[in-house]
Amino acid sequence: AGAELAAAALSSARDFPDAYFVVVNQNAAPASLPANALVLGGPDARLDQLGFMAGAAAGFITETRTVAVIADPSSVAGLNYRNGFVHGVRYTCPLCRVLTADVTNPDEAAEVSALVAEYRARRADTFFAAAGEAAPAAITQAEAWAIGLGGDVYETRFGGGTEPGAERVLTSVYFDASAAVYSALTAFHASRPLSGRQPLSAATGAIVFAPF
């Protein structure tokens, strides 16, 4: 694991063709990879799939059939999260109304709180916090369901339930490289080893839900 070990791991894979090497590395891998090597990660992580999973959860939980995604439309990541979320909601709640809350400064608490209040007034009861540090707290203060991103926000931002609003955290969606490694080893032992460059995605088992 780690960019500093990638070259050595791939060199070892060429020297030991009967062994299987899994490299967890966020940097681009060489164009030619040994057949016994799997490189997980890189710039092509499926952010849209994270958004889709959040949207599917929101579509299941909403009681008002109105949900919202807080995202930064000026970034490619923000657009991927937002577009994936819309498709996820449509998959589980075709009649749901999907609102997009665009923020210019996702870490500005006052702006995010104002947006949450506005969309809460429009009957949104479930939000995907796909932008910034301020969103989860603003959502829970508005007594709406919050779906976090990037880690288990219930644990990291709400102290494992000790901070106010923690009871409004529905779940979180995020990439877990260790889950992807587990999936790769499972496939290897089933004689279906993955190889080459594989992004963090649903297909590689890297997308996980935090506990509901």
PDB file of C-alpha atoms in Angstrom:
ATOM      1  CA  ALA A   1       0.000   0.000   0.000  1.00  0.00           C
ATOM      2  CA  GLY A   2       1.233   3.484  -0.874  1.00  0.00           C
ATOM      3  CA  ALA A   3       2.785   5.152  -3.881  1.00  0.00           C
ATOM      4  CA  GLU A   4       6.304   4.746  -2.510  1.00  0.00           C
ATOM      5  CA  LEU A   5       6.020   0.941  -2.674  1.00  0.00           C
ATOM      6  CA  ALA A   6       4.296   0.638  -6.056  1.00  0.00           C
ATOM      7  CA  ALA A   7       7.422   0.338  -8.212  1.00  0.00           C
ATOM      8  CA  ALA A   8       8.996  -2.235  -5.874  1.00  0.00           C
ATOM      9  CA  ALA A   9       5.787  -4.263  -5.712  1.00  0.00           C
ATOM     10  CA  LEU A  10       5.422  -4.396  -9.500  1.00  0.00           C
ATOM     11  CA  SER A  11       9.094  -5.292  -9.900  1.00  0.00           C
ATOM     12  CA  SER A  12       8.609  -8.111  -7.398  1.00  0.00           C
ATOM     13  CA  ALA A  13       5.541  -9.284  -9.298  1.00  0.00           C
ATOM     14  CA  ARG A  14       7.674  -9.710 -12.409  1.00  0.00           C
ATOM     15  CA  ASP A  15      10.332 -11.600 -10.420  1.00  0.00           C
ATOM     16  CA  PHE A  16       7.780 -13.919  -8.760  1.00  0.00           C
ATOM     17  CA  PRO A  17       5.129 -14.755 -11.395  1.00  0.00           C
ATOM     18  CA  ASP A  18       3.573 -17.508  -9.240  1.00  0.00           C
ATOM     19  CA  ALA A  19       2.601 -15.021  -6.518  1.00  0.00           C
ATOM     20  CA  TYR A  20      -0.312 -12.584  -6.607  1.00  0.00           C
ATOM     21  CA  PHE A  21       0.357  -8.916  -5.856  1.00  0.00           C
ATOM     22  CA  VAL A  22      -2.258  -6.349  -4.889  1.00  0.00           C
ATOM     23  CA  VAL A  23      -1.054  -2.755  -5.053  1.00  0.00           C
ATOM     24  CA  VAL A  24      -3.143  -0.051  -3.396  1.00  0.00           C
ATOM     25  CA  ASN A  25      -1.832   3.096  -4.979  1.00  0.00           C
ATOM     26  CA  GLN A  26      -3.447   6.424  -5.831  1.00  0.00           C
ATOM     27  CA  ASN A  27      -0.893   7.321  -8.477  1.00  0.00           C
ATOM     28  CA  ALA A  28      -1.067   6.176 -12.065  1.00  0.00           C
ATOM     29  CA  ALA A  29       0.452   2.752 -12.660  1.00  0.00           C
ATOM     30  CA  PRO A  30       2.807   1.946 -15.546  1.00  0.00           C
ATOM     31  CA  ALA A  31       1.153   1.183 -18.866  1.00  0.00           C
ATOM     32  CA  SER A  32       2.429  -2.405 -18.861  1.00  0.00           C
ATOM     33  CA  LEU A  33       1.508  -4.408 -15.774  1.00  0.00           C
ATOM     34  CA  PRO A  34       2.414  -8.015 -14.926  1.00  0.00           C
ATOM     35  CA  ALA A  35      -0.469 -10.460 -15.329  1.00  0.00           C
ATOM     36  CA  ASN A  36      -0.183 -11.423 -11.646  1.00  0.00           C
ATOM     37  CA  ALA A  37      -0.595  -7.849 -10.371  1.00  0.00           C
ATOM     38  CA  LEU A  38      -3.686  -5.869  -9.467  1.00  0.00           C
ATOM     39  CA  VAL A  39      -3.471  -2.100  -8.986  1.00  0.00           C
ATOM     40  CA  LEU A  40      -6.411  -0.748  -7.005  1.00  0.00           C
ATOM     41  CA  GLY A  41      -7.255   2.938  -6.959  1.00  0.00           C
ATOM     42  CA  GLY A  42      -6.165   5.806  -9.111  1.00  0.00           C
ATOM     43  CA  PRO A  43      -7.859   8.854 -10.587  1.00  0.00           C
ATOM     44  CA  ASP A  44     -10.848   7.035 -12.087  1.00  0.00           C
ATOM     45  CA  ALA A  45     -12.664   6.278  -8.820  1.00  0.00           C
ATOM     46  CA  ARG A  46     -16.403   5.967  -9.453  1.00  0.00           C
ATOM     47  CA  LEU A  47     -17.703   8.976  -7.560  1.00  0.00           C
ATOM     48  CA  ASP A  48     -20.959   8.701  -9.469  1.00  0.00           C
ATOM     49  CA  GLN A  49     -21.515   5.263  -7.942  1.00  0.00           C
ATOM     50  CA  LEU A  50     -21.099   6.713  -4.450  1.00  0.00           C
ATOM     51  CA  GLY A  51     -23.779   9.249  -5.351  1.00  0.00           C
ATOM     52  CA  PHE A  52     -26.006   6.502  -6.729  1.00  0.00           C
ATOM     53  CA  MET A  53     -25.822   4.498  -3.502  1.00  0.00           C
ATOM     54  CA  ALA A  54     -26.648   7.601  -1.455  1.00  0.00           C
ATOM     55  CA  GLY A  55     -29.586   8.340  -3.744  1.00  0.00           C
ATOM     56  CA  ALA A  56     -30.911   4.796  -3.487  1.00  0.00           C
ATOM     57  CA  ALA A  57     -30.844   5.050   0.312  1.00  0.00           C
ATOM     58  CA  ALA A  58     -32.542   8.464   0.231  1.00  0.00           C
ATOM     59  CA  GLY A  59     -35.297   7.137  -2.009  1.00  0.00           C
ATOM     60  CA  PHE A  60     -36.030   4.364   0.459  1.00  0.00           C
ATOM     61  CA  ILE A  61     -36.113   6.519   3.596  1.00  0.00           C
ATOM     62  CA  THR A  62     -37.907   9.698   2.517  1.00  0.00           C
ATOM     63  CA  GLU A  63     -41.438  10.164   3.813  1.00  0.00           C
ATOM     64  CA  THR A  64     -42.177  13.403   1.951  1.00  0.00           C
ATOM     65  CA  ARG A  65     -40.882  12.027  -1.354  1.00  0.00           C
ATOM     66  CA  THR A  66     -38.629  15.055  -1.572  1.00  0.00           C
ATOM     67  CA  VAL A  67     -34.858  14.702  -1.220  1.00  0.00           C
ATOM     68  CA  ALA A  68     -31.887  16.977  -1.841  1.00  0.00           C
ATOM     69  CA  VAL A  69     -28.190  16.749  -2.616  1.00  0.00           C
ATOM     70  CA  ILE A  70     -25.755  19.437  -1.439  1.00  0.00           C
ATOM     71  CA  ALA A  71     -22.908  19.608  -3.936  1.00  0.00           C
ATOM     72  CA  ASP A  72     -20.377  21.933  -5.500  1.00  0.00           C
ATOM     73  CA  PRO A  73     -21.365  22.288  -9.188  1.00  0.00           C
ATOM     74  CA  SER A  74     -18.051  23.932 -10.071  1.00  0.00           C
ATOM     75  CA  SER A  75     -16.132  20.673  -9.585  1.00  0.00           C
ATOM     76  CA  VAL A  76     -16.186  17.453 -11.583  1.00  0.00           C
ATOM     77  CA  ALA A  77     -16.510  15.505  -8.332  1.00  0.00           C
ATOM     78  CA  GLY A  78     -19.540  17.549  -7.301  1.00  0.00           C
ATOM     79  CA  LEU A  79     -21.262  16.928 -10.623  1.00  0.00           C
ATOM     80  CA  ASN A  80     -20.507  13.194 -10.428  1.00  0.00           C
ATOM     81  CA  TYR A  81     -21.977  12.968  -6.928  1.00  0.00           C
ATOM     82  CA  ARG A  82     -25.048  14.953  -7.945  1.00  0.00           C
ATOM     83  CA  ASN A  83     -25.761  13.057 -11.169  1.00  0.00           C
ATOM     84  CA  GLY A  84     -25.260   9.691  -9.482  1.00  0.00           C
ATOM     85  CA  PHE A  85     -27.574  10.719  -6.644  1.00  0.00           C
ATOM     86  CA  VAL A  86     -30.383  11.623  -9.035  1.00  0.00           C
ATOM     87  CA  HIS A  87     -30.172   8.214 -10.723  1.00  0.00           C
ATOM     88  CA  GLY A  88     -30.079   6.418  -7.370  1.00  0.00           C
ATOM     89  CA  VAL A  89     -33.234   8.173  -6.189  1.00  0.00           C
ATOM     90  CA  ARG A  90     -34.987   7.406  -9.476  1.00  0.00           C
ATOM     91  CA  TYR A  91     -34.088   3.738  -9.035  1.00  0.00           C
ATOM     92  CA  THR A  92     -35.748   3.337  -5.629  1.00  0.00           C
ATOM     93  CA  CYS A  93     -38.362   6.119  -5.728  1.00  0.00           C
ATOM     94  CA  PRO A  94     -39.356   7.001  -9.298  1.00  0.00           C
ATOM     95  CA  LEU A  95     -41.945   9.549  -8.127  1.00  0.00           C
ATOM     96  CA  CYS A  96     -39.640  11.354  -5.709  1.00  0.00           C
ATOM     97  CA  ARG A  97     -38.747  14.995  -6.215  1.00  0.00           C
ATOM     98  CA  VAL A  98     -34.986  15.583  -6.323  1.00  0.00           C
ATOM     99  CA  LEU A  99     -33.659  19.033  -5.413  1.00  0.00           C
ATOM    100  CA  THR A 100     -30.062  20.096  -6.044  1.00  0.00           C
ATOM    101  CA  ALA A 101     -28.585  22.522  -3.518  1.00  0.00           C
ATOM    102  CA  ASP A 102     -25.548  24.136  -5.139  1.00  0.00           C
ATOM    103  CA  VAL A 103     -23.013  25.732  -2.814  1.00  0.00           C
ATOM    104  CA  THR A 104     -20.301  28.175  -3.841  1.00  0.00           C
ATOM    105  CA  ASN A 105     -18.297  27.620  -0.649  1.00  0.00           C
ATOM    106  CA  PRO A 106     -19.056  24.152   0.744  1.00  0.00           C
ATOM    107  CA  ASP A 107     -17.155  24.845   3.974  1.00  0.00           C
ATOM    108  CA  GLU A 108     -19.043  28.050   4.793  1.00  0.00           C
ATOM    109  CA  ALA A 109     -21.464  27.072   7.546  1.00  0.00           C
ATOM    110  CA  ALA A 110     -23.789  30.061   7.138  1.00  0.00           C
ATOM    111  CA  GLU A 111     -24.312  29.477   3.407  1.00  0.00           C
ATOM    112  CA  VAL A 112     -24.909  25.763   3.848  1.00  0.00           C
ATOM    113  CA  SER A 113     -27.330  26.333   6.752  1.00  0.00           C
ATOM    114  CA  ALA A 114     -29.313  28.827   4.686  1.00  0.00           C
ATOM    115  CA  LEU A 115     -29.561  26.368   1.812  1.00  0.00           C
ATOM    116  CA  VAL A 116     -30.661  23.551   4.093  1.00  0.00           C
ATOM    117  CA  ALA A 117     -33.334  25.761   5.641  1.00  0.00           C
ATOM    118  CA  GLU A 118     -34.587  26.763   2.187  1.00  0.00           C
ATOM    119  CA  TYR A 119     -34.838  23.209   0.937  1.00  0.00           C
ATOM    120  CA  ARG A 120     -36.268  21.987   4.217  1.00  0.00           C
ATOM    121  CA  ALA A 121     -39.080  24.508   3.687  1.00  0.00           C
ATOM    122  CA  ARG A 122     -39.627  22.875   0.305  1.00  0.00           C
ATOM    123  CA  ARG A 123     -40.319  19.612   2.169  1.00  0.00           C
ATOM    124  CA  ALA A 124     -36.974  17.878   1.631  1.00  0.00           C
ATOM    125  CA  ASP A 125     -36.556  15.465   4.538  1.00  0.00           C
ATOM    126  CA  THR A 126     -33.422  13.609   3.383  1.00  0.00           C
ATOM    127  CA  PHE A 127     -30.151  15.228   2.267  1.00  0.00           C
ATOM    128  CA  PHE A 128     -26.954  13.843   0.767  1.00  0.00           C
ATOM    129  CA  ALA A 129     -24.070  15.906   2.152  1.00  0.00           C
ATOM    130  CA  ALA A 130     -21.771  15.643  -0.860  1.00  0.00           C
ATOM    131  CA  ALA A 131     -19.895  18.891  -0.237  1.00  0.00           C
ATOM    132  CA  GLY A 132     -17.902  20.385   2.592  1.00  0.00           C
ATOM    133  CA  GLU A 133     -17.517  19.970   6.303  1.00  0.00           C
ATOM    134  CA  ALA A 134     -20.474  22.134   7.278  1.00  0.00           C
ATOM    135  CA  ALA A 135     -23.280  20.186   5.587  1.00  0.00           C
ATOM    136  CA  PRO A 136     -23.912  17.276   7.993  1.00  0.00           C
ATOM    137  CA  ALA A 137     -24.270  19.521  11.036  1.00  0.00           C
ATOM    138  CA  ALA A 138     -26.545  21.950   9.175  1.00  0.00           C
ATOM    139  CA  ILE A 139     -28.750  19.106   7.998  1.00  0.00           C
ATOM    140  CA  THR A 140     -29.133  17.508  11.391  1.00  0.00           C
ATOM    141  CA  GLN A 141     -29.859  20.891  13.004  1.00  0.00           C
ATOM    142  CA  ALA A 142     -32.752  21.207  10.563  1.00  0.00           C
ATOM    143  CA  GLU A 143     -34.002  17.823  11.804  1.00  0.00           C
ATOM    144  CA  ALA A 144     -33.651  16.140   8.434  1.00  0.00           C
ATOM    145  CA  TRP A 145     -31.985  12.856   7.571  1.00  0.00           C
ATOM    146  CA  ALA A 146     -28.331  13.238   6.605  1.00  0.00           C
ATOM    147  CA  ILE A 147     -26.334  10.891   4.389  1.00  0.00           C
ATOM    148  CA  GLY A 148     -22.612  11.540   4.773  1.00  0.00           C
ATOM    149  CA  LEU A 149     -19.675  11.076   2.442  1.00  0.00           C
ATOM    150  CA  GLY A 150     -15.989  10.211   2.698  1.00  0.00           C
ATOM    151  CA  GLY A 151     -16.203   8.207   5.919  1.00  0.00           C
ATOM    152  CA  ASP A 152     -18.634   7.321   8.680  1.00  0.00           C
ATOM    153  CA  VAL A 153     -19.734  10.823   9.689  1.00  0.00           C
ATOM    154  CA  TYR A 154     -21.654   9.408  12.651  1.00  0.00           C
ATOM    155  CA  GLU A 155     -18.293   8.403  14.107  1.00  0.00           C
ATOM    156  CA  THR A 156     -16.039  11.168  12.780  1.00  0.00           C
ATOM    157  CA  ARG A 157     -18.235  14.272  13.026  1.00  0.00           C
ATOM    158  CA  PHE A 158     -20.795  13.279  15.620  1.00  0.00           C
ATOM    159  CA  GLY A 159     -18.546  11.525  18.121  1.00  0.00           C
ATOM    160  CA  GLY A 160     -20.129   8.117  17.668  1.00  0.00           C
ATOM    161  CA  GLY A 161     -23.478   9.464  18.826  1.00  0.00           C
ATOM    162  CA  THR A 162     -22.297  11.877  21.523  1.00  0.00           C
ATOM    163  CA  GLU A 163     -22.787  15.078  19.503  1.00  0.00           C
ATOM    164  CA  PRO A 164     -26.184  16.785  19.002  1.00  0.00           C
ATOM    165  CA  GLY A 165     -27.900  15.719  15.790  1.00  0.00           C
ATOM    166  CA  ALA A 166     -26.249  12.290  15.603  1.00  0.00           C
ATOM    167  CA  GLU A 167     -29.659  10.623  15.713  1.00  0.00           C
ATOM    168  CA  ARG A 168     -30.445  12.222  12.330  1.00  0.00           C
ATOM    169  CA  VAL A 169     -27.491  10.616  10.540  1.00  0.00           C
ATOM    170  CA  LEU A 170     -28.977   7.920   8.329  1.00  0.00           C
ATOM    171  CA  THR A 171     -25.723   6.449   6.984  1.00  0.00           C
ATOM    172  CA  SER A 172     -22.626   7.395   4.997  1.00  0.00           C
ATOM    173  CA  VAL A 173     -21.166   6.165   1.716  1.00  0.00           C
ATOM    174  CA  TYR A 174     -17.439   6.034   1.067  1.00  0.00           C
ATOM    175  CA  PHE A 175     -14.569   4.167  -0.552  1.00  0.00           C
ATOM    176  CA  ASP A 176     -12.824   1.563   1.582  1.00  0.00           C
ATOM    177  CA  ALA A 177      -9.619   0.241   0.029  1.00  0.00           C
ATOM    178  CA  SER A 178      -9.471  -2.613   2.543  1.00  0.00           C
ATOM    179  CA  ALA A 179     -12.900  -3.795   1.371  1.00  0.00           C
ATOM    180  CA  ALA A 180     -11.605  -3.768  -2.208  1.00  0.00           C
ATOM    181  CA  VAL A 181      -8.566  -5.821  -1.144  1.00  0.00           C
ATOM    182  CA  TYR A 182     -10.861  -8.308   0.588  1.00  0.00           C
ATOM    183  CA  SER A 183     -12.931  -8.638  -2.604  1.00  0.00           C
ATOM    184  CA  ALA A 184      -9.761  -9.117  -4.659  1.00  0.00           C
ATOM    185  CA  LEU A 185      -8.516 -11.896  -2.374  1.00  0.00           C
ATOM    186  CA  THR A 186     -11.936 -13.559  -2.453  1.00  0.00           C
ATOM    187  CA  ALA A 187     -11.852 -13.532  -6.257  1.00  0.00           C
ATOM    188  CA  PHE A 188      -8.285 -14.859  -6.220  1.00  0.00           C
ATOM    189  CA  HIS A 189      -9.214 -17.815  -4.014  1.00  0.00           C
ATOM    190  CA  ALA A 190     -12.156 -18.530  -6.320  1.00  0.00           C
ATOM    191  CA  SER A 191      -9.667 -18.766  -9.220  1.00  0.00           C
ATOM    192  CA  ARG A 192     -11.003 -15.555 -10.779  1.00  0.00           C
ATOM    193  CA  PRO A 193      -8.182 -13.124  -9.968  1.00  0.00           C
ATOM    194  CA  LEU A 194      -8.538  -9.509 -10.984  1.00  0.00           C
ATOM    195  CA  SER A 195      -5.556  -7.923 -12.700  1.00  0.00           C
ATOM    196  CA  GLY A 196      -4.493  -4.694 -14.312  1.00  0.00           C
ATOM    197  CA  ARG A 197      -5.687  -1.287 -13.168  1.00  0.00           C
ATOM    198  CA  GLN A 198      -9.023  -1.298 -11.372  1.00  0.00           C
ATOM    199  CA  PRO A 199     -10.628   1.866  -9.958  1.00  0.00           C
ATOM    200  CA  LEU A 200     -12.283   2.016  -6.580  1.00  0.00           C
ATOM    201  CA  SER A 201     -15.863   1.144  -7.517  1.00  0.00           C
ATOM    202  CA  ALA A 202     -18.799  -1.114  -6.794  1.00  0.00           C
ATOM    203  CA  ALA A 203     -17.308  -3.718  -9.126  1.00  0.00           C
ATOM    204  CA  THR A 204     -14.139  -3.920  -7.048  1.00  0.00           C
ATOM    205  CA  GLY A 205     -16.063  -3.994  -3.765  1.00  0.00           C
ATOM    206  CA  ALA A 206     -14.683  -0.644  -2.637  1.00  0.00           C
ATOM    207  CA  ILE A 207     -17.996   1.133  -1.985  1.00  0.00           C
ATOM    208  CA  VAL A 208     -19.414   0.611   1.479  1.00  0.00           C
ATOM    209  CA  PHE A 209     -22.271   1.896   3.589  1.00  0.00           C
ATOM    210  CA  ALA A 210     -21.682   2.920   7.167  1.00  0.00           C
ATOM    211  CA  PRO A 211     -24.092   1.251   9.623  1.00  0.00           C
ATOM    212  CA  PHE A 212     -27.621   2.644   9.389  1.00  0.00           C
TER     213      PHE A 212
END
